[in-house]
Amino acid sequence: MFYDSYIMFKRCMRKTMRSPESIILALVVPVVMMVMFGFVFGGIADLGEISYINFIVPGIIIQCVVNGSQSTSFSVYNDMSTGIIDRFRSMAISKSAFITGHVTMSVIRSVVITAATIGGAFVIGFRPEAGLADWLIASGVLFLFIIAVTWLTVIIGLISPDNESINGFAFLFMIFTFLSSAFAPTETFPTVLRIFANNQPMTPVINTLRGLMLGFELGNDLWIALAWCVGLIVVGFLLAVKIYKSKLTR
Amino acid sequence: MENIIEVKGLRKSFKKLEVLKGVDFQVRRGKIFALLGSNGAGKTTCVKILTTLTKADGGAATICGYDVFKQSDDVRRSISLTGQYAAVDEVMTGRENLQLIAELKKVSNFAGVASALLEQFNLTDAADRLVNTYSGGMRRRLDIAMSLVGDPQVIFLDEPTTGLDPQNRLAMWDLIAKLAEGGTTILLTTQYLEEAEYLADHIAILHNGVITAEGSPEELKKILPVGEIQLEFLHTEEKDKAIALLQAASYTLKIHRKSIEIDNDGSVAQVADVLNRLTAAQIPVARFTQRQPSLEDAFLTVIGER
């Protein structure tokens, strides 16, 4: 099984390297967002002692994970909608290798893109006050978040009937990033939006990263973020496997 | 000679639609077997069940002695599938596509296997180009080459010539015939009677969920409808004269507005006789056509006989 998954991962890797545009694009978007938001709204945003750049970087990182993972939906969808999946299925190889190959590739991609985005943030003026322990915890939370998002994008790739639907889901993800604490404190939102923003998974993850990097009190956010991530990973994994199997036994 | 595939009473429904209502057939080792049927007859469903992609609702099937439903991994090791849609990776080269399958099948010396197949399928020059630069025919060839990796005992070809132009279709026929010479058993599906006749050692006609007729092409020819010759005339008087003349010679005619049709089993002597009689009587024929029976004709005849 490990051998089959490894070969499948190699295949995804090769295909990703063939279209570096998707990685470059996934990098350009968060950098542009940082510059745009940081410099355009930075002047009017009054957050007391924190600079606006410092404030939005955690949100930008989350947005970059979400954006960067979309390509996983497309590659899963493309494999499922062509004859390729039938060829794999008619071979004596592990059934799950196909999915694990995509997931591994997606996680590695997201880690690389995220690291590069954080690097870009430093160039633009991000100055965190985090110590080594803070960075380690933040990386752990981020890693879990990346895995959770990956399973969601795999599910989207499995259930989407066409490319347009995947774009629709991508838009939905974008709404979630904006209706969170990414670009403004949720206290400034109207009531309905605030209730939504405070109770969706991205807000606690962003608050945790922000707290760790800028040295705020974390409160319950770390635990809520971990619960969301682990919950999404478990549910996402089980759901993806179930959908994949049901597609196979049609 | 032993049977390498045995199918008994295969049934499959999609929701309320009964696609296969008890399909039986056997395929002998080393032969080309054609499953002939029109669009939606259930050919692909049959192939998908035998290649372990779809579960049957009932019946039994064995390939190389393995139960398709219970020993699916053993079956998968013995077969390969070339589906209706080319299962090739667009952004990989032909060589990489072949090597991927060779690695998954744990073939030792996968690079050598890939090179040999590229050579065999006349793809060596294009081996290191991305598949999205390939023509339709090249893609099909690569697709079939990928199916040959690891020397499977049985190859399933689902409508291998659908979507190919006439030239590539002929090339594909040659290729399939050569594969069979090498001793591989081939089960192919097709909608074309002529393709089945040309390629197959044994033909089974799938219609309305059951095999309505089967046999060698020679055996089927005896029960399938004959073709026709069609004679067109410029003027009604000429047509009437021709009708009288040919009916006097005890030919059975189908009479249309401007033309007449005579059943013809492909016999040249009969064509010559008809034309000789018309020429001798100085009846000018505006157009002469010979028609092969269509698959629809074949189905109608087969069903009529049951």
Coordinates of C-alpha atoms in Angstrom, one line a residue:
Chain A
M1 CA 0.0 0.0 0.0
F2 CA 2.8 2.4 0.9
Y3 CA 4.6 1.6 -2.4
D4 CA 1.4 2.3 -4.4
S5 CA 0.7 5.5 -2.5
Y6 CA 4.3 6.5 -3.1
I7 CA 4.0 6.0 -6.9
M8 CA 0.7 7.9 -6.9
F9 CA 2.4 10.7 -5.0
K10 CA 5.3 10.7 -7.5
R11 CA 2.7 11.0 -10.3
C12 CA 1.0 14.0 -8.6
M13 CA 4.4 15.6 -7.9
R14 CA 5.5 15.3 -11.5
K15 CA 2.2 16.8 -12.7
T16 CA 2.5 19.7 -10.3
M17 CA 6.0 20.4 -11.3
R18 CA 4.8 20.4 -15.0
S19 CA 2.5 23.4 -14.3
P20 CA 4.5 25.7 -12.0
E21 CA 2.0 28.5 -12.8
S22 CA -0.4 27.1 -10.3
I23 CA 2.2 27.3 -7.5
I24 CA 3.4 30.7 -8.6
L25 CA -0.2 31.9 -8.7
A26 CA -0.9 30.5 -5.3
L27 CA 2.1 32.6 -4.1
V28 CA 1.3 35.8 -5.9
V29 CA -2.2 36.0 -4.6
P30 CA -1.4 36.3 -0.9
V31 CA 1.5 38.6 -1.6
V32 CA -0.7 40.9 -3.6
M33 CA -3.3 40.7 -0.9
M34 CA -0.8 41.7 1.7
V35 CA 0.5 44.6 -0.3
M36 CA -3.0 45.8 -1.2
F37 CA -4.6 45.5 2.2
G38 CA -1.5 46.4 4.1
F39 CA -0.9 49.7 2.2
V40 CA -4.4 50.6 1.0
F41 CA -6.2 50.0 4.2
G42 CA -3.2 50.3 6.5
G43 CA -3.6 54.0 6.6
I44 CA -7.2 54.1 7.8
A45 CA -7.1 51.0 10.0
D46 CA -6.7 52.1 13.6
L47 CA -5.8 49.1 15.8
G48 CA -4.0 50.9 18.5
E49 CA -0.5 49.6 19.1
I50 CA -0.6 46.9 16.3
S51 CA 0.4 47.8 12.8
Y52 CA -2.2 46.6 10.2
I53 CA 0.4 44.5 8.4
N54 CA 1.1 42.6 11.6
F55 CA -2.7 42.2 12.1
I56 CA -3.6 40.8 8.7
V57 CA -0.6 38.4 8.1
P58 CA -2.3 35.4 10.0
G59 CA -5.4 35.9 8.0
I60 CA -3.4 36.1 4.8
I61 CA -1.6 32.9 5.7
I62 CA -5.0 31.1 6.1
Q63 CA -6.2 32.6 2.9
C64 CA -3.1 31.3 1.1
V65 CA -3.6 27.8 2.5
V66 CA -7.2 27.8 1.3
N67 CA -6.4 29.3 -2.2
G68 CA -3.4 27.1 -2.7
S69 CA -5.4 23.9 -2.0
Q70 CA -8.0 24.6 -4.7
S71 CA -5.8 23.0 -7.3
T72 CA -6.2 19.7 -5.4
S73 CA -9.9 19.8 -6.2
F74 CA -9.1 20.3 -9.8
S75 CA -6.6 17.5 -10.0
V76 CA -8.9 15.0 -8.2
Y77 CA -11.8 16.0 -10.4
N78 CA -9.7 15.7 -13.6
D79 CA -8.6 12.2 -12.6
M80 CA -12.1 11.1 -11.6
S81 CA -13.8 12.5 -14.7
T82 CA -11.4 10.9 -17.3
G83 CA -10.8 7.3 -17.9
I84 CA -7.7 7.4 -15.8
I85 CA -9.4 6.4 -12.6
D86 CA -11.0 3.3 -14.3
R87 CA -7.5 2.2 -15.4
F88 CA -6.2 2.5 -11.8
R89 CA -9.2 0.7 -10.5
S90 CA -8.9 -2.2 -12.9
M91 CA -5.3 -2.8 -11.6
A92 CA -4.3 -4.8 -8.6
I93 CA -3.2 -1.8 -6.5
S94 CA -4.4 -0.4 -3.2
K95 CA -7.7 1.5 -3.6
S96 CA -6.7 4.3 -1.2
A97 CA -3.3 4.9 -2.9
F98 CA -5.0 7.3 -5.4
I99 CA -6.4 9.5 -2.6
T100 CA -3.3 9.3 -0.4
G101 CA -1.1 10.3 -3.3
H102 CA -3.2 13.5 -3.9
V103 CA -3.5 14.3 -0.2
T104 CA 0.3 14.0 0.4
M105 CA 1.0 16.2 -2.6
S106 CA -1.5 18.8 -1.6
V107 CA -0.1 19.0 2.0
I108 CA 3.4 19.3 0.8
R109 CA 2.4 22.0 -1.7
S110 CA 0.5 24.0 1.0
V111 CA 3.4 23.8 3.4
V112 CA 5.8 25.1 0.8
I113 CA 3.5 27.9 -0.3
T114 CA 2.7 28.8 3.4
A115 CA 6.4 29.0 4.3
A116 CA 7.1 31.2 1.2
T117 CA 4.1 33.5 2.1
I118 CA 5.5 33.9 5.6
G119 CA 8.8 34.8 4.1
G120 CA 7.2 37.3 1.8
A121 CA 5.4 38.8 4.8
F122 CA 8.7 39.6 6.5
V123 CA 9.9 41.4 3.4
I124 CA 6.7 43.5 3.4
G125 CA 7.1 44.5 7.0
F126 CA 5.7 41.8 9.2
R127 CA 7.4 42.0 12.6
P128 CA 6.1 39.3 14.9
E129 CA 7.2 39.0 18.6
A130 CA 6.9 35.2 18.7
G131 CA 9.5 33.0 20.5
L132 CA 10.6 29.6 19.3
A133 CA 7.8 27.8 21.3
D134 CA 5.2 30.1 19.9
W135 CA 6.4 29.4 16.4
L136 CA 6.4 25.7 17.0
I137 CA 2.8 25.7 18.3
A138 CA 1.7 28.0 15.5
S139 CA 3.3 25.7 12.9
G140 CA 1.5 22.7 14.5
V141 CA -1.9 24.4 14.3
L142 CA -1.2 25.6 10.8
F143 CA -0.2 22.1 9.7
L144 CA -3.4 20.6 11.1
F145 CA -5.4 23.3 9.4
I146 CA -3.6 22.5 6.1
I147 CA -4.5 18.8 6.4
A148 CA -8.2 19.7 7.2
V149 CA -8.5 22.0 4.2
T150 CA -6.8 19.3 2.0
W151 CA -9.5 16.8 2.9
L152 CA -12.2 19.3 2.2
T153 CA -10.7 20.1 -1.3
V154 CA -10.4 16.3 -2.0
I155 CA -14.2 16.0 -1.2
I156 CA -15.0 18.9 -3.5
G157 CA -12.9 17.3 -6.2
L158 CA -14.8 14.0 -5.7
I159 CA -18.4 15.5 -5.7
S160 CA -18.1 18.3 -8.2
P161 CA -19.9 17.6 -11.5
D162 CA -17.8 20.1 -13.4
N163 CA -15.0 22.7 -13.1
E164 CA -17.5 25.6 -12.6
S165 CA -18.8 23.9 -9.4
I166 CA -15.2 23.8 -8.1
N167 CA -14.9 27.5 -8.7
G168 CA -18.2 28.0 -6.8
F169 CA -16.7 26.2 -3.8
A170 CA -13.6 28.3 -4.1
F171 CA -15.8 31.4 -3.9
L172 CA -17.5 30.0 -0.8
F173 CA -14.1 29.5 0.8
M174 CA -13.2 33.1 0.0
I175 CA -16.4 34.3 1.7
F176 CA -15.4 32.4 4.8
T177 CA -11.9 34.1 4.9
F178 CA -13.5 37.5 4.6
L179 CA -16.2 36.8 7.2
S180 CA -13.6 35.9 9.8
S181 CA -11.2 37.9 12.0
A182 CA -8.7 37.9 9.1
F183 CA -8.9 41.6 8.0
A184 CA -10.8 43.3 10.9
P185 CA -11.6 42.4 14.5
T186 CA -15.0 40.7 14.5
E187 CA -16.2 43.1 17.2
T188 CA -16.6 45.7 14.5
F189 CA -19.1 43.5 12.5
P190 CA -22.9 43.8 12.6
T191 CA -24.4 41.3 14.9
V192 CA -25.4 38.6 12.4
L193 CA -22.1 38.6 10.7
R194 CA -20.3 38.7 14.0
I195 CA -22.1 35.6 15.3
F196 CA -21.2 33.8 12.0
A197 CA -17.6 35.0 12.1
N198 CA -17.0 34.0 15.7
N199 CA -18.4 30.5 15.2
Q200 CA -16.7 29.4 12.0
P201 CA -13.4 27.5 12.0
M202 CA -11.2 30.1 10.4
T203 CA -11.6 32.7 13.2
P204 CA -10.2 30.7 16.1
V205 CA -7.3 29.4 13.9
I206 CA -6.5 33.0 12.8
N207 CA -6.9 34.3 16.4
T208 CA -4.5 31.5 17.6
L209 CA -1.9 32.4 15.0
R210 CA -2.2 36.1 15.7
G211 CA -2.0 35.6 19.5
L212 CA 1.1 33.4 19.2
M213 CA 2.8 35.7 16.7
L214 CA 2.0 39.0 18.3
G215 CA 2.1 37.9 21.9
F216 CA -1.6 38.2 22.9
E217 CA -3.5 36.3 25.5
L218 CA -4.7 33.1 23.7
G219 CA -7.8 32.4 25.8
N220 CA -9.7 29.4 24.5
D221 CA -8.9 30.1 20.9
L222 CA -6.1 27.5 20.7
W223 CA -8.3 24.7 22.0
I224 CA -11.2 25.7 19.8
A225 CA -8.9 25.9 16.8
L226 CA -7.5 22.5 17.6
A227 CA -10.9 21.0 18.0
W228 CA -12.1 22.4 14.7
C229 CA -9.0 21.2 12.8
V230 CA -9.0 17.7 14.3
G231 CA -12.8 17.5 13.9
L232 CA -12.6 18.6 10.2
I233 CA -9.7 16.1 9.6
V234 CA -11.7 13.2 11.0
V235 CA -15.0 14.1 9.4
G236 CA -13.3 15.1 6.1
F237 CA -11.2 11.8 6.0
L238 CA -14.2 9.6 6.7
L239 CA -16.5 11.5 4.3
A240 CA -13.9 11.5 1.5
V241 CA -13.3 7.7 1.9
K242 CA -17.0 7.1 1.9
I243 CA -17.7 9.2 -1.2
Y244 CA -14.7 7.7 -3.0
K245 CA -15.9 4.1 -2.3
S246 CA -19.5 4.9 -3.3
K247 CA -18.2 6.3 -6.6
L248 CA -16.2 3.1 -7.1
T249 CA -19.1 0.7 -6.6
R250 CA -21.6 2.4 -8.9
Chain B
M1 CA -9.4 -25.4 -26.2
E2 CA -10.2 -24.0 -22.7
N3 CA -12.4 -21.1 -21.9
I4 CA -10.5 -18.2 -20.3
I5 CA -13.7 -16.1 -19.6
E6 CA -17.0 -17.7 -18.5
V7 CA -20.1 -15.6 -18.0
K8 CA -23.3 -17.0 -16.7
G9 CA -26.6 -15.3 -16.1
L10 CA -25.1 -11.9 -15.5
R11 CA -27.7 -9.3 -14.3
K12 CA -27.4 -5.6 -13.6
S13 CA -29.9 -2.8 -13.1
F14 CA -29.4 0.9 -12.6
K15 CA -32.2 1.9 -10.4
K16 CA -35.3 0.6 -12.3
L17 CA -33.6 0.2 -15.6
E18 CA -32.6 -3.4 -16.3
V19 CA -29.5 -3.2 -18.4
L20 CA -28.3 -6.8 -18.3
K21 CA -31.0 -9.5 -18.0
G22 CA -29.0 -12.7 -17.8
V23 CA -26.0 -12.6 -20.1
D24 CA -24.1 -15.8 -20.9
F25 CA -21.0 -16.3 -23.0
Q26 CA -17.6 -17.9 -23.1
V27 CA -14.3 -16.7 -24.5
R28 CA -11.6 -19.1 -25.6
R29 CA -8.0 -18.5 -24.8
G30 CA -6.0 -16.7 -27.4
K31 CA -9.1 -15.7 -29.5
I32 CA -10.7 -12.3 -30.3
F33 CA -14.2 -12.1 -29.0
A34 CA -16.5 -9.3 -30.1
L35 CA -19.5 -8.1 -28.1
L36 CA -21.6 -6.4 -30.7
G37 CA -24.4 -4.1 -29.8
S38 CA -25.9 -0.6 -30.4
N39 CA -25.4 2.4 -28.1
G40 CA -26.8 1.7 -24.7
A41 CA -27.1 -2.1 -25.2
G42 CA -25.0 -2.7 -22.0
K43 CA -21.7 -3.5 -23.6
T44 CA -19.8 -1.1 -21.4
T45 CA -21.6 -2.3 -18.3
C46 CA -20.6 -5.9 -19.2
V47 CA -17.0 -4.8 -19.6
K48 CA -17.1 -2.8 -16.3
I49 CA -18.4 -5.8 -14.4
L50 CA -15.8 -8.2 -15.9
T51 CA -13.0 -5.7 -15.2
T52 CA -14.2 -5.5 -11.5
L53 CA -15.2 -1.8 -11.8
T54 CA -18.9 -2.4 -11.3
K55 CA -20.7 -4.9 -9.1
A56 CA -23.2 -7.2 -10.8
D57 CA -26.7 -7.8 -9.2
G58 CA -26.6 -11.5 -10.1
G59 CA -25.0 -14.2 -12.1
A60 CA -21.4 -15.6 -12.2
A61 CA -18.3 -14.8 -14.0
T62 CA -14.8 -16.2 -14.0
I63 CA -11.6 -15.0 -15.7
C64 CA -8.6 -17.3 -15.8
G65 CA -10.4 -19.5 -13.3
Y66 CA -10.8 -16.7 -10.8
D67 CA -14.2 -15.6 -9.6
V68 CA -14.7 -12.0 -10.7
F69 CA -16.7 -11.0 -7.7
K70 CA -14.7 -12.9 -4.9
Q71 CA -11.1 -12.9 -6.2
S72 CA -11.1 -9.5 -7.8
D73 CA -7.4 -8.9 -7.1
D74 CA -6.4 -12.1 -8.9
V75 CA -8.6 -11.1 -11.8
R76 CA -7.0 -7.6 -11.9
R77 CA -3.6 -9.2 -12.1
S78 CA -4.7 -11.2 -15.2
I79 CA -6.4 -8.5 -17.2
S80 CA -6.1 -5.0 -18.5
L81 CA -8.7 -2.5 -19.6
T82 CA -8.7 0.1 -22.4
G83 CA -11.8 2.1 -21.8
Q84 CA -13.9 4.2 -24.2
Y85 CA -12.1 7.4 -23.2
A86 CA -8.3 7.4 -23.5
A87 CA -6.9 6.9 -20.0
V88 CA -3.7 8.8 -20.5
D89 CA -2.1 11.6 -18.5
E90 CA -2.1 14.8 -20.7
V91 CA 0.7 16.5 -18.9
M92 CA 3.1 13.6 -18.9
T93 CA 5.1 12.2 -21.8
G94 CA 4.2 8.9 -23.5
R95 CA 7.2 7.3 -21.8
E96 CA 6.2 8.6 -18.3
N97 CA 2.7 7.3 -18.8
L98 CA 4.0 3.8 -19.6
Q99 CA 6.6 3.9 -16.8
L100 CA 3.9 4.9 -14.3
I101 CA 1.8 1.8 -15.2
A102 CA 4.9 -0.4 -15.2
E103 CA 5.8 0.8 -11.7
L104 CA 2.3 0.3 -10.4
K105 CA 2.3 -3.3 -11.8
K106 CA 5.7 -3.8 -10.2
V107 CA 7.3 -4.8 -13.5
S108 CA 11.0 -5.2 -13.1
N109 CA 13.0 -3.2 -15.6
F110 CA 10.1 -0.8 -16.2
A111 CA 12.2 1.6 -18.3
G112 CA 13.0 -1.3 -20.7
V113 CA 9.4 -2.4 -20.9
A114 CA 8.3 1.2 -21.7
S115 CA 10.9 1.6 -24.4
A116 CA 9.9 -1.7 -26.0
L117 CA 6.3 -0.8 -26.1
L118 CA 7.0 2.6 -27.5
E119 CA 8.9 0.9 -30.3
Q120 CA 6.2 -1.7 -30.9
F121 CA 3.5 1.0 -31.1
N122 CA 5.5 3.3 -33.3
L123 CA 5.7 6.0 -30.7
T124 CA 9.5 6.2 -30.2
D125 CA 9.8 9.6 -31.9
A126 CA 7.0 11.1 -29.7
A127 CA 8.1 9.2 -26.5
D128 CA 9.4 12.3 -24.7
R129 CA 6.7 14.7 -25.8
L130 CA 3.8 15.6 -23.6
V131 CA 0.7 13.6 -24.5
N132 CA -1.3 16.8 -25.0
T133 CA 0.6 17.2 -28.3
Y134 CA -0.5 13.8 -29.5
S135 CA -3.0 13.2 -32.2
G136 CA -6.2 11.1 -31.5
G137 CA -4.7 8.0 -33.1
M138 CA -1.4 8.3 -31.1
R139 CA -3.3 8.7 -27.9
R140 CA -5.3 5.5 -28.6
R141 CA -2.1 3.7 -29.4
L142 CA -0.5 4.8 -26.2
D143 CA -3.6 3.9 -24.3
I144 CA -3.4 0.3 -25.7
A145 CA 0.3 0.2 -25.1
M146 CA -0.4 1.0 -21.4
S147 CA -2.8 -1.9 -21.3
L148 CA -0.1 -4.3 -22.5
V149 CA 2.3 -3.5 -19.7
G150 CA 3.0 -6.6 -17.6
D151 CA 1.7 -8.9 -20.3
P152 CA -1.9 -9.4 -19.2
Q153 CA -3.6 -12.6 -20.3
V154 CA -6.9 -10.9 -21.3
I155 CA -7.3 -7.5 -22.7
F156 CA -10.6 -5.6 -22.7
L157 CA -11.0 -3.0 -25.5
D158 CA -14.2 -1.0 -25.1
E159 CA -15.1 0.5 -28.5
P160 CA -11.4 0.8 -29.6
T161 CA -12.2 2.5 -32.9
T162 CA -15.0 4.9 -31.8
G163 CA -13.9 8.5 -32.6
L164 CA -11.1 7.4 -35.0
D165 CA -10.9 8.5 -38.6
P166 CA -11.1 5.7 -41.3
Q167 CA -7.3 5.6 -41.7
N168 CA -6.6 5.3 -38.0
R169 CA -9.5 2.7 -37.7
L170 CA -7.7 0.5 -40.2
A171 CA -4.4 0.9 -38.4
M172 CA -6.2 -0.1 -35.1
W173 CA -7.7 -3.2 -36.7
D174 CA -4.2 -4.3 -37.8
L175 CA -2.9 -3.6 -34.3
I176 CA -5.6 -5.7 -32.7
A177 CA -5.1 -8.5 -35.1
K178 CA -1.4 -8.5 -34.3
L179 CA -2.0 -8.6 -30.6
A180 CA -4.1 -11.7 -31.0
E181 CA -1.4 -13.4 -33.1
G182 CA 0.8 -12.9 -30.1
G183 CA -1.5 -15.2 -28.1
T184 CA -3.4 -12.6 -26.0
T185 CA -7.1 -13.1 -25.5
I186 CA -9.0 -10.0 -26.5
L187 CA -12.6 -9.1 -25.7
L188 CA -13.7 -6.0 -27.6
T189 CA -17.0 -4.2 -27.9
T190 CA -18.2 -2.5 -31.0
Q191 CA -21.2 -1.0 -32.6
Y192 CA -20.0 -2.0 -36.1
L193 CA -21.0 -5.3 -37.7
E194 CA -18.1 -5.0 -40.2
E195 CA -15.6 -4.4 -37.4
A196 CA -16.7 -7.5 -35.5
E197 CA -16.8 -9.5 -38.8
Y198 CA -13.3 -8.4 -39.7
L199 CA -11.6 -8.9 -36.4
A200 CA -13.4 -11.5 -34.3
D201 CA -13.1 -15.3 -34.1
H202 CA -16.4 -15.3 -32.2
I203 CA -19.2 -12.7 -32.1
A204 CA -22.0 -12.3 -29.6
I205 CA -24.8 -9.8 -30.2
L206 CA -26.0 -8.1 -27.1
H207 CA -29.5 -6.7 -27.5
N208 CA -32.1 -5.8 -24.8
G209 CA -29.9 -7.1 -22.1
V210 CA -29.4 -10.6 -23.4
I211 CA -27.2 -12.3 -26.0
T212 CA -29.5 -12.7 -28.9
A213 CA -27.2 -14.5 -31.3
E214 CA -23.6 -15.7 -31.3
G215 CA -21.2 -17.7 -33.3
S216 CA -18.3 -17.3 -35.7
P217 CA -18.6 -14.6 -38.3
E218 CA -19.4 -17.4 -40.9
E219 CA -22.1 -18.9 -38.7
L220 CA -23.6 -15.5 -38.0
K221 CA -23.6 -14.7 -41.8
K222 CA -26.0 -17.6 -42.2
I223 CA -28.6 -16.2 -39.8
L224 CA -28.0 -12.5 -40.4
P225 CA -29.9 -10.7 -43.1
V226 CA -28.5 -10.4 -46.6
G227 CA -27.6 -7.1 -48.1
E228 CA -29.3 -5.5 -51.1
I229 CA -28.6 -4.1 -54.5
Q230 CA -30.5 -1.0 -55.3
L231 CA -31.2 0.1 -58.9
E232 CA -32.4 3.6 -59.7
F233 CA -34.0 4.7 -62.9
L234 CA -34.6 8.1 -64.5
H235 CA -38.1 7.3 -65.8
T236 CA -41.0 5.3 -64.5
E237 CA -41.4 3.4 -67.8
E238 CA -37.9 2.1 -67.4
K239 CA -38.5 1.1 -63.8
D240 CA -41.7 -0.7 -64.8
K241 CA -40.0 -2.6 -67.6
A242 CA -37.2 -3.6 -65.2
I243 CA -39.7 -4.8 -62.7
A244 CA -41.5 -7.0 -65.2
L245 CA -38.2 -8.4 -66.5
L246 CA -36.8 -9.2 -63.1
Q247 CA -40.0 -10.6 -61.7
A248 CA -40.2 -12.9 -64.8
A249 CA -36.8 -14.1 -63.8
S250 CA -38.3 -14.9 -60.3
Y251 CA -36.4 -12.2 -58.3
T252 CA -38.1 -10.9 -55.2
L253 CA -38.2 -7.1 -55.4
K254 CA -38.9 -4.3 -53.1
I255 CA -40.3 -1.4 -55.1
H256 CA -39.8 2.2 -54.2
R257 CA -40.9 5.4 -56.1
K258 CA -37.8 5.7 -58.3
S259 CA -35.9 2.6 -57.4
I260 CA -36.1 -1.1 -56.8
E261 CA -34.2 -3.3 -54.3
I262 CA -33.2 -6.9 -54.7
D263 CA -31.9 -9.0 -51.8
N264 CA -28.2 -9.9 -52.3
D265 CA -26.0 -12.0 -50.2
G266 CA -22.9 -10.6 -51.7
S267 CA -22.9 -13.0 -54.6
V268 CA -21.2 -11.5 -57.7
A269 CA -22.9 -14.0 -60.0
Q270 CA -26.3 -12.6 -59.0
V271 CA -25.2 -9.0 -59.5
A272 CA -23.9 -10.0 -63.0
D273 CA -27.1 -11.8 -63.8
V274 CA -29.3 -8.8 -62.9
L275 CA -27.1 -6.4 -64.8
N276 CA -26.8 -8.7 -67.9
R277 CA -30.6 -9.0 -68.1
L278 CA -31.1 -5.3 -67.9
T279 CA -28.4 -4.6 -70.5
A280 CA -29.7 -7.2 -72.9
A281 CA -33.2 -5.6 -72.6
Q282 CA -31.6 -2.2 -73.1
I283 CA -33.1 -0.7 -69.9
P284 CA -30.8 2.1 -68.8
V285 CA -29.9 2.1 -65.0
A286 CA -29.2 5.6 -63.6
R287 CA -27.5 4.4 -60.5
F288 CA -26.4 1.1 -59.0
T289 CA -25.6 0.6 -55.3
Q290 CA -24.8 -2.4 -53.2
R291 CA -25.7 -2.2 -49.5
Q292 CA -24.4 -4.3 -46.5
P293 CA -26.9 -5.1 -43.9
S294 CA -26.9 -2.6 -41.0
L295 CA -26.7 -3.5 -37.4
E296 CA -30.3 -2.5 -37.0
D297 CA -31.3 -4.9 -39.8
A298 CA -29.3 -7.6 -38.1
F299 CA -31.1 -7.0 -34.8
L300 CA -34.5 -7.0 -36.4
T301 CA -33.8 -10.3 -38.1
V302 CA -32.3 -11.9 -35.0
I303 CA -35.3 -10.8 -32.9
G304 CA -37.7 -11.9 -35.6
E305 CA -36.3 -15.4 -35.6
R306 CA -36.7 -15.9 -31.8

